[in-house]
PDB file of C-alpha atoms in Angstrom:
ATOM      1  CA  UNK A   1     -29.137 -69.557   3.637  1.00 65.00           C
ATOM      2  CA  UNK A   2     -32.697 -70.501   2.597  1.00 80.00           C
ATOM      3  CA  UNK A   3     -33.657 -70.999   6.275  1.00 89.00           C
ATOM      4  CA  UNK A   4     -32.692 -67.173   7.402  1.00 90.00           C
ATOM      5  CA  UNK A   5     -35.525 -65.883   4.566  1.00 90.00           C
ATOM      6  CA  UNK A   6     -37.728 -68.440   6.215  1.00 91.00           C
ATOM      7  CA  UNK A   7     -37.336 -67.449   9.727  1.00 91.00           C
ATOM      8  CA  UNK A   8     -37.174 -64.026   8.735  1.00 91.00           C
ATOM      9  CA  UNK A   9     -40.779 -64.541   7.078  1.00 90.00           C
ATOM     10  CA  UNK A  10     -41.995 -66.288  10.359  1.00 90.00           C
ATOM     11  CA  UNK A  11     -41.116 -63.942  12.488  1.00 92.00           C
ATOM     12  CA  UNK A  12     -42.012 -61.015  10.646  1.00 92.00           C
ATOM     13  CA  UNK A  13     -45.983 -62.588   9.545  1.00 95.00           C
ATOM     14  CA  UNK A  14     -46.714 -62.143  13.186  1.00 94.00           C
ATOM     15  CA  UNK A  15     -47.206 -58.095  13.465  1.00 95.00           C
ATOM     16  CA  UNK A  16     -49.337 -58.589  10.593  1.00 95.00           C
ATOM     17  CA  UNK A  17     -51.603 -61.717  11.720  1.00 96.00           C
ATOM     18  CA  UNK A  18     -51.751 -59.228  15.184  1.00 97.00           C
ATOM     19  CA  UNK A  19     -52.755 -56.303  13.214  1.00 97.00           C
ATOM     20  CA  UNK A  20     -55.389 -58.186  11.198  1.00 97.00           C
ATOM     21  CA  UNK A  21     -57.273 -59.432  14.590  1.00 98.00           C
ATOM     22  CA  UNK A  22     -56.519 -56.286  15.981  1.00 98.00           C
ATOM     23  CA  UNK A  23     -58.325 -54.393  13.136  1.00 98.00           C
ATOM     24  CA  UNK A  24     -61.208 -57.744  13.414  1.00 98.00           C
ATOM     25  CA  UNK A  25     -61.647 -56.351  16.778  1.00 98.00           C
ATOM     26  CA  UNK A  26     -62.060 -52.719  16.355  1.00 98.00           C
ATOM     27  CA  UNK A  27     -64.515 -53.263  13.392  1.00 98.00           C
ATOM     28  CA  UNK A  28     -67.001 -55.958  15.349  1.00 97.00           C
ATOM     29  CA  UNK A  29     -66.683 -52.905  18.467  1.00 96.00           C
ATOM     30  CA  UNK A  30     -67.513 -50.124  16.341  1.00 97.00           C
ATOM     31  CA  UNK A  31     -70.122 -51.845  14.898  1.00 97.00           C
ATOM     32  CA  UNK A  32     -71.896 -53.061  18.311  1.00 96.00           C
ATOM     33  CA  UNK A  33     -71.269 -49.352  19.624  1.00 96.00           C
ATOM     34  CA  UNK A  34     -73.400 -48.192  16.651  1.00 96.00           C
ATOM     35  CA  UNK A  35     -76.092 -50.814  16.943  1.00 96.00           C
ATOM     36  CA  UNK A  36     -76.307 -50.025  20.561  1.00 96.00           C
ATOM     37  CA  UNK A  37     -76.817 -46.711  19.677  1.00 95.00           C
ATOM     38  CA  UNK A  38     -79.159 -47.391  17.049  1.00 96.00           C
ATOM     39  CA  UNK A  39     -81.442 -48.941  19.106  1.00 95.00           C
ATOM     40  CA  UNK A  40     -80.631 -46.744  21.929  1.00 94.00           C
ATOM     41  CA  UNK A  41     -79.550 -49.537  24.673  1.00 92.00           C
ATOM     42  CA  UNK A  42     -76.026 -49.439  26.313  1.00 88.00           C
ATOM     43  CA  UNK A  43     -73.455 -51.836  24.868  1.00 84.00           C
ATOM     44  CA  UNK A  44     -72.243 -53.920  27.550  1.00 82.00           C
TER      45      UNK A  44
END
């Protein structure tokens, strides 16, 4: 019985690990795009 609770934790830690580097990524683009535009170059 114990290992159902700790499968069901394994598989459900994944969405969150995935939205935690998804929100990582979003952050470090926003804050290039500003920067970029800060010092008014292009960002890629």
């Amino acid at each position: 019985m114990d290992n159902v609770y700790v499968y069901g934790f394994y598989i459900l830690i994944w969405p969150a690990i995935t939205l935690g580097v998804l929100i990582l990524i979003c952050t470090a683009t926003y804050r290039d795009i500003k920067k970029a535009q800060r010092n008014n170059t292009d960002i890629v």
